[in-house]
Tab-separated table of C-alpha atoms in Angstrom:
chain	number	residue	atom	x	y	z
A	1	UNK	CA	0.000	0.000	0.000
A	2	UNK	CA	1.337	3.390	-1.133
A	3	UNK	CA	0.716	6.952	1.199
A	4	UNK	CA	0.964	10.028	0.274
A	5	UNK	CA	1.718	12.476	3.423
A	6	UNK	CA	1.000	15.715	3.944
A	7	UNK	CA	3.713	17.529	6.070
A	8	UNK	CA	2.642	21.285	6.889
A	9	UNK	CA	6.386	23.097	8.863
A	10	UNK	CA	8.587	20.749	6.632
A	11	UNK	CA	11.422	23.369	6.789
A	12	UNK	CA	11.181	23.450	10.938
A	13	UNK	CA	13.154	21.288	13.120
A	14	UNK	CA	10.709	18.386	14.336
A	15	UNK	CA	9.406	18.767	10.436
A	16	UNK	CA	13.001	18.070	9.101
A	17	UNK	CA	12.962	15.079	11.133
A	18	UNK	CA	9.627	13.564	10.507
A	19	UNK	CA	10.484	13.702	6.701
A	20	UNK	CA	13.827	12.135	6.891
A	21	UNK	CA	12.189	9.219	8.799
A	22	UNK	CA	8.976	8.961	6.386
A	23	UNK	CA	11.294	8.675	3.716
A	24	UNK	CA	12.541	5.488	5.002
A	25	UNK	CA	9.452	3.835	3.865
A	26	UNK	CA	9.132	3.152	0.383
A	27	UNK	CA	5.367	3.134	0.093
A	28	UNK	CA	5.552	7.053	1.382
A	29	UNK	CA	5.453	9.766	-0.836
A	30	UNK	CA	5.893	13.036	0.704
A	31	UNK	CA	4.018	16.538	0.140
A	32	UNK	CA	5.836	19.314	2.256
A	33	UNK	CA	4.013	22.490	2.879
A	34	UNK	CA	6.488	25.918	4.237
A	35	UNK	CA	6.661	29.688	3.802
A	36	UNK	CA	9.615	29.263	1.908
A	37	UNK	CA	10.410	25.994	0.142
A	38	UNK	CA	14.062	27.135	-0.635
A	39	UNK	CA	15.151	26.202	3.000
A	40	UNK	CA	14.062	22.242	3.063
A	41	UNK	CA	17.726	20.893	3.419
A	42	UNK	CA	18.814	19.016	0.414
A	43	UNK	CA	18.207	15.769	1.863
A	44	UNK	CA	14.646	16.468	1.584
A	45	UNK	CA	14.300	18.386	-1.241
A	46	UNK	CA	15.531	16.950	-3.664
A	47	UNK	CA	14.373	13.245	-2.913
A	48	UNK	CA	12.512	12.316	-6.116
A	49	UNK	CA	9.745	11.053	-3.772
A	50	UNK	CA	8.916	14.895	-1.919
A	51	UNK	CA	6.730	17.527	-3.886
A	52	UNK	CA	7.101	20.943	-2.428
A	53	UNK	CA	4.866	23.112	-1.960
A	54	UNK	CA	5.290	27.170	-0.810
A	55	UNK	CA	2.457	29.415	0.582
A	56	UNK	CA	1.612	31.146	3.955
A	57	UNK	CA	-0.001	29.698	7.085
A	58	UNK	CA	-3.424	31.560	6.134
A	59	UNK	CA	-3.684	31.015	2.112
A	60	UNK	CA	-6.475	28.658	1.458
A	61	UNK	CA	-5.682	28.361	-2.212
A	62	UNK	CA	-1.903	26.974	-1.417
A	63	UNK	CA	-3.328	25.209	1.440
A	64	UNK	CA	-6.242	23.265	-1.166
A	65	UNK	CA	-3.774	22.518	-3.236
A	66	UNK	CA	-1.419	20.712	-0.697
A	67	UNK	CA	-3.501	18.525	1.079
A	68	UNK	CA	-5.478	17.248	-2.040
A	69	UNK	CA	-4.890	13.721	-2.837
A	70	UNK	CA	-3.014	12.851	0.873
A	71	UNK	CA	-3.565	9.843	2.753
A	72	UNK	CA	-2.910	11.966	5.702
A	73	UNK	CA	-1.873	15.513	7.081
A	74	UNK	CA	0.711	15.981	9.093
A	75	UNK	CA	1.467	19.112	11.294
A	76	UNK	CA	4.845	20.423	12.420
A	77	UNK	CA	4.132	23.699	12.837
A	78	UNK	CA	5.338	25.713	15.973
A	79	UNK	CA	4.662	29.536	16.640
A	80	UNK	CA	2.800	31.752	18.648
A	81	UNK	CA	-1.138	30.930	19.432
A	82	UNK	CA	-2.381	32.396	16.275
A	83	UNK	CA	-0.114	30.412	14.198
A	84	UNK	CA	-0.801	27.112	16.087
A	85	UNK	CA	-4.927	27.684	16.555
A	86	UNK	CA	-5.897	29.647	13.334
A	87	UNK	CA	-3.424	27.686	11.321
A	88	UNK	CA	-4.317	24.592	12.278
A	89	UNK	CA	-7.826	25.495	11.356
A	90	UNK	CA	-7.048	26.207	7.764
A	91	UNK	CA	-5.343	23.027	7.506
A	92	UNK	CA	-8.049	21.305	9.019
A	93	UNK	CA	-10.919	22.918	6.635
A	94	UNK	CA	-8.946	22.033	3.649
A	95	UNK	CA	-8.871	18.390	4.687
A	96	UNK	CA	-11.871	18.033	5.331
A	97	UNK	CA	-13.311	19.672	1.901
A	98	UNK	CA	-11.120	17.430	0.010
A	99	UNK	CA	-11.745	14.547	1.768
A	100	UNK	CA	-8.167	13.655	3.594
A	101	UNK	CA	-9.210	11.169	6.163
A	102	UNK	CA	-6.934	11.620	9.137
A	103	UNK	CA	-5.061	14.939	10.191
A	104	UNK	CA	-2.219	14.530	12.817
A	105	UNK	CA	-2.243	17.961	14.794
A	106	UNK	CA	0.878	19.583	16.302
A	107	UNK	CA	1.178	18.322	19.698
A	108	UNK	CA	3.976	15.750	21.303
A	109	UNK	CA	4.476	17.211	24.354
A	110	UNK	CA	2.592	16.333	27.240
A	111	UNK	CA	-1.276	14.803	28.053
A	112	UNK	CA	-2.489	18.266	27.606
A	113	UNK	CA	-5.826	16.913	27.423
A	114	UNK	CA	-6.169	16.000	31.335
A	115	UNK	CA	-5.563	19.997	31.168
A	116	UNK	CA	-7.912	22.794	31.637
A	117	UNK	CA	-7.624	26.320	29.297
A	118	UNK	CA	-5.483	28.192	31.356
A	119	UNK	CA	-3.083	25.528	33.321
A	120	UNK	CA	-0.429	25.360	31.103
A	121	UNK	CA	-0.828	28.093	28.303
A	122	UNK	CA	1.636	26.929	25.837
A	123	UNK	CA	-0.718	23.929	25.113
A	124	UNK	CA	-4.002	26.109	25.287
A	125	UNK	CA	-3.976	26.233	21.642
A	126	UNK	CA	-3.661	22.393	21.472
A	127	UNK	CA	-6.851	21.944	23.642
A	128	UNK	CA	-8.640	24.390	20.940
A	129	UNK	CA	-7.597	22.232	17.521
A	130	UNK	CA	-8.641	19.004	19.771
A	131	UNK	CA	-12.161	20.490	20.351
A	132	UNK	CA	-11.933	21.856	16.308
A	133	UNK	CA	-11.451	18.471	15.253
A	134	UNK	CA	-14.085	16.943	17.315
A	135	UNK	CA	-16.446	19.319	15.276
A	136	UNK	CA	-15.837	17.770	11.788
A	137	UNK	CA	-17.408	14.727	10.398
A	138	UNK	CA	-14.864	13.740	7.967
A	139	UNK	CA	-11.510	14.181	8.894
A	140	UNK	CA	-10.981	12.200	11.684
A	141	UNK	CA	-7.958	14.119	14.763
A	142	UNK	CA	-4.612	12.168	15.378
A	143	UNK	CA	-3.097	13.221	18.814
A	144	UNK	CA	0.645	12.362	18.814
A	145	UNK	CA	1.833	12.362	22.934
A	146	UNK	CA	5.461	11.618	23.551
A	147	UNK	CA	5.311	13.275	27.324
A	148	UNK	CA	8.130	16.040	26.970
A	149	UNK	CA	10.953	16.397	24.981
A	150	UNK	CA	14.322	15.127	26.172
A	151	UNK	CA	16.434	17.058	24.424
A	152	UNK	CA	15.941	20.456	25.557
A	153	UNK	CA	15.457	19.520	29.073
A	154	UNK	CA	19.764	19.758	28.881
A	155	UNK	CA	19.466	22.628	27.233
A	156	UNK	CA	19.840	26.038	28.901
A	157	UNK	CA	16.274	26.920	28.602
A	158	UNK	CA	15.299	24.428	31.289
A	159	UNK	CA	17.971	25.255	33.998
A	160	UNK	CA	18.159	21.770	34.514
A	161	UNK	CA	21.873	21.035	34.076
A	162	UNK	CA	25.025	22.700	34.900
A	163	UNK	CA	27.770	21.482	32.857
A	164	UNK	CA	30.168	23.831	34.591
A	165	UNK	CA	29.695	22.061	37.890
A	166	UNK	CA	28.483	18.932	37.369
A	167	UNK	CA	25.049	19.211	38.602
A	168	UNK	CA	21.609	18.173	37.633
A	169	UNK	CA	18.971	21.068	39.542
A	170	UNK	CA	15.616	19.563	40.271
A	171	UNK	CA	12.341	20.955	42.214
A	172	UNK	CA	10.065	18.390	44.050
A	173	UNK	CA	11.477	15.537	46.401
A	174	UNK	CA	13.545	13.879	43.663
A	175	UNK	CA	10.644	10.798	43.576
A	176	UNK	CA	8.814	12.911	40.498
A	177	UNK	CA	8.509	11.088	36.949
A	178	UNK	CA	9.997	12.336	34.130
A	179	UNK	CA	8.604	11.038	31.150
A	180	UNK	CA	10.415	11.547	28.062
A	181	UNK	CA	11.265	10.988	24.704
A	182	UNK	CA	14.070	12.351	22.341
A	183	UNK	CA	12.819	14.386	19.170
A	184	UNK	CA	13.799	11.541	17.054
A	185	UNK	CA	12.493	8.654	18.569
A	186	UNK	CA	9.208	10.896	18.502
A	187	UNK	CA	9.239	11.307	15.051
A	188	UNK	CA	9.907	7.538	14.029
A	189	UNK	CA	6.844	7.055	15.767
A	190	UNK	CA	4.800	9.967	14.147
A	191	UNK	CA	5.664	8.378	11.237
A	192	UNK	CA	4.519	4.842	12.304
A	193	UNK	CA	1.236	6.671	13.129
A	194	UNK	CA	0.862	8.068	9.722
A	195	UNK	CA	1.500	4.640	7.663
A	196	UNK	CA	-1.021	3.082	10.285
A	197	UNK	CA	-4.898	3.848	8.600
A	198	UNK	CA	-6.244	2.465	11.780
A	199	UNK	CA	-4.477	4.801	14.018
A	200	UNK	CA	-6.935	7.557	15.447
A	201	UNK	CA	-7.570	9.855	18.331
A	202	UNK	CA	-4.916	9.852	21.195
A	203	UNK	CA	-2.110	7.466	20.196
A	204	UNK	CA	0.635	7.369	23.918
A	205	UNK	CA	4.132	6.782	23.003
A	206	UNK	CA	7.217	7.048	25.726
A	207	UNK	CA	10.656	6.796	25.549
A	208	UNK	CA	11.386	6.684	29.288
A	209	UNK	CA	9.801	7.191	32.865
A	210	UNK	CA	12.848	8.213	35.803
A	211	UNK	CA	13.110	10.104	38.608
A	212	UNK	CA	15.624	12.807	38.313
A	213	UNK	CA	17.732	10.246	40.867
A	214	UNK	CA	17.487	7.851	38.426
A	215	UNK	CA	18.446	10.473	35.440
A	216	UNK	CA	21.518	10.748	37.427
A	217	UNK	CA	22.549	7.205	37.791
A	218	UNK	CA	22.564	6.929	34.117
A	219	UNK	CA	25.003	10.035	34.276
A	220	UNK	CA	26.930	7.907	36.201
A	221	UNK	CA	26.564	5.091	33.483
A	222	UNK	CA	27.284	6.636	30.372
A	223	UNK	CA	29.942	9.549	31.430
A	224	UNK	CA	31.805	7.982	34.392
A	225	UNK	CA	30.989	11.265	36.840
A	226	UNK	CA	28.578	11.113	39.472
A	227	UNK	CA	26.669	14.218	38.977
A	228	UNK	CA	25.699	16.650	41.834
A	229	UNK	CA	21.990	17.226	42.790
A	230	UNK	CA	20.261	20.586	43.484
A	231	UNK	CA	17.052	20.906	45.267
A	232	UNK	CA	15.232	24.145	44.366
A	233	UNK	CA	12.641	23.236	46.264
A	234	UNK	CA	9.725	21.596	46.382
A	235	UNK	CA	6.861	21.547	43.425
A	236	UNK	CA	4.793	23.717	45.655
A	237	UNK	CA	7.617	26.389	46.015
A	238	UNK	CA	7.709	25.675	42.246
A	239	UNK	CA	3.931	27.229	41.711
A	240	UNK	CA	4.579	30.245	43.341
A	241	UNK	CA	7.394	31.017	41.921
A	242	UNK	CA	6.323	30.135	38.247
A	243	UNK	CA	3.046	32.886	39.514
A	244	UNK	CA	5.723	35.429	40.871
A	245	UNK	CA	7.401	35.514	37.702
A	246	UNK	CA	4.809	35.562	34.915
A	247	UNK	CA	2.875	38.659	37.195
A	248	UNK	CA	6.278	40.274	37.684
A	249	UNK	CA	7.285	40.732	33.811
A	250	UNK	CA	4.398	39.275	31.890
A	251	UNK	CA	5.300	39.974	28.417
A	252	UNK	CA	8.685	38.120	29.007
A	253	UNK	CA	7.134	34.428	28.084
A	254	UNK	CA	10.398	33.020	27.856
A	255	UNK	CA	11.517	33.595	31.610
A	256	UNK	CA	8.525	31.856	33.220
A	257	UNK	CA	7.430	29.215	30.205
A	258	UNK	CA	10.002	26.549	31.492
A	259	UNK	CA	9.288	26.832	35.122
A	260	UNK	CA	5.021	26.246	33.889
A	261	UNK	CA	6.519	22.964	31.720
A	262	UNK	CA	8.613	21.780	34.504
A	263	UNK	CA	5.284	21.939	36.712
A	264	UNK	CA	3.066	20.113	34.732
A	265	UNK	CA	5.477	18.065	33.536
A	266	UNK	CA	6.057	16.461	37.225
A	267	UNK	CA	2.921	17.038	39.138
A	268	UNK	CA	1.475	14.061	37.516
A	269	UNK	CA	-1.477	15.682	35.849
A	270	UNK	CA	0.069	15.610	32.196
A	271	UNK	CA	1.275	11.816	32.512
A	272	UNK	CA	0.966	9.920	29.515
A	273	UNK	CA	2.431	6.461	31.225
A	274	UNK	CA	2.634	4.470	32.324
A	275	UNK	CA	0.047	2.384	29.913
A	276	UNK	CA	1.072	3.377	26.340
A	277	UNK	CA	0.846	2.215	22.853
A	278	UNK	CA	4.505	1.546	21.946
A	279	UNK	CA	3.674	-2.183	21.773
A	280	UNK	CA	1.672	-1.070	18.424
A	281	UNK	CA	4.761	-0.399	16.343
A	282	UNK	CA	7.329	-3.211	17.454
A	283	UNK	CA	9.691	-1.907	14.689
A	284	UNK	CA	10.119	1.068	16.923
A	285	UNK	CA	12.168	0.509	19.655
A	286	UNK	CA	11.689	2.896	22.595
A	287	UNK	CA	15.022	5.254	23.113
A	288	UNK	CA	15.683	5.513	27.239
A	289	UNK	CA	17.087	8.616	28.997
A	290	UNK	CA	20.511	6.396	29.039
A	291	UNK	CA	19.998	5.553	25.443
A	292	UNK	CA	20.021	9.132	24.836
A	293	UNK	CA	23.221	9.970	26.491
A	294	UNK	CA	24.777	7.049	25.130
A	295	UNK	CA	23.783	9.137	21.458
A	296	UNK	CA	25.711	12.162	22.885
A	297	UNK	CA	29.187	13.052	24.772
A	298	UNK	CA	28.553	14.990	27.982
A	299	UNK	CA	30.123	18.044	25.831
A	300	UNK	CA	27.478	17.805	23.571
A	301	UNK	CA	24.640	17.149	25.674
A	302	UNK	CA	23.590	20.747	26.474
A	303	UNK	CA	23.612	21.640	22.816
A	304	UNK	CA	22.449	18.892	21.251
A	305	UNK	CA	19.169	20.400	20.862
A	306	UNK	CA	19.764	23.031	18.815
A	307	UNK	CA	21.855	20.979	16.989
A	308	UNK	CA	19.225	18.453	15.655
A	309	UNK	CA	19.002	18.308	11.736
């Protein structure tokens, strides 16, 4: 059986990824959607089996002519609410006017939908497409959850770990879950999802569930150091201080986002484990925390996100 996918944010970094992988499979051909089509990296472009196509978020005509034909819709997109919400929507209209059957919406990170508008804002706009595609009759919503993203978690962004000292900074007791999977092991089983007809509604996929003790050990494991550990305090202390933050310099998203993530990220409300759907794609084999590191010297662990291709 042949598919031909959709893929809206080709040129963006989980949509580089999630083409790279679908082009793997031999029954995929691939329809990439971007602002600019000159910036899909050569790998992708010029793979006689990828059809490019270049138009704005909001331009139904470019948007029609995209999606028709696909098996399935695929969105990568990441930007401000807008972008992700009335984007999404225009995606999702065009599918369902020219009959795609399944449209995979832009969401990985986190069970968002145990979430109420409000909680954790970066994912409000996620909750909206959800309810969006609930409305439709004939394309049918694919929710992707991965629980968060490895990779950045080293990152600076996160505060998480101090290559400088050797530490590893946590908030709670140290007993909290992390659940995560890397950006490519998430997109190998994106792309499972789309070759899958069958595959519908909330599909649960994890890499790894550890403690941040346990995060540590494999530390230990992989790099021969014992890392240091950092209370910040506990996930209460956590709350108010995400609150303090975000009413103290509200336009400044990017000071107080991370601390909201790592909150709902541990308090347990946003758990997609531990029951999960990996068992559905046995081809796919689950990448751990230590798996990760083993993928990555400890000098290019705090980079390595921005370094994905």
């Amino acid at each position: 059986m042949t598919f031909t996918i959709g893929l809206a944010g080709i040129t963006g970094k989980f949509g580089r990824l999630l083409a790279l992988r679908l082009l793997k499979n031999p029954e995929v051909t691939l329809r990439g959607y971007s602002r600019d089509s000159s910036k899909a990296i050569p790998a992708i472009s010029s793979s006689p089996k990828v059809q490019l196509f270049q138009g704005e978020a909001y331009d139904e005509t470019a948007i029609k002519a995209f999606v028709k034909g696909c098996d399935v819709v695929i969105c990568a997109y990441l930007g401000d609410d807008t972008l992700m919400v009335e984007g999404q929507k225009k995606l999702i209209d065009s599918c369902e006017a020219s009959g795609v059957p399944r449209y995979i919406a832009s969401d990985w990170s986190l069970d968002y939908t145990k979430l109420q508008l409000g909680d954790l804002f970066p994912k409000d706009p996620m909750i909206h497409v959800k309810a969006y595609l609930e409305t439709k009759k004939g394309v049918k919503g694919v929710h992707v959850l991965v629980g968060g993203f490895i990779d950045p978690l080293f990152s600076p962004f996160f505060q998480i770990w101090n290559p400088e000292t050797a530490t590893l900074k946590y908030w709670g007791d140290g007993t909290e879950i992390w659940e995560g999977t890397p950006y490519e092991n998430a997109a190998e089983y994106t792309a499972a999802v789309a070759v899958d007809p069958t595959a519908t509604g909330v599909q649960k996929f994890l890499g790894d569930r550890k403690t941040i003790k346990e995060i540590a050990g494999c530390f230990e494991k992989t790099y021969g150091i014992k890392p240091q550990l950092e209370c910040l305090g506990s996930l209460s202390d956590l709350k108010t201080r995400m609150h303090e933050v975000r009413s103290q310099d509200h336009s400044n998203v990017l000071k107080y986002m991370f601390l909201f993530f790592t909150y709902y990220w541990l308090n347990g409300s946003t758990f997609v484990g531990p029951q999960v759907d990996n068992q559905k794609y046995p081809d796919v084999k689950a990448e751990t925390w230590e798996d990760y590191m083993g993928r990555h010297t400890l000098e290019e662990l705090q980079n390595a996100f921005m370094a994905l291709k």
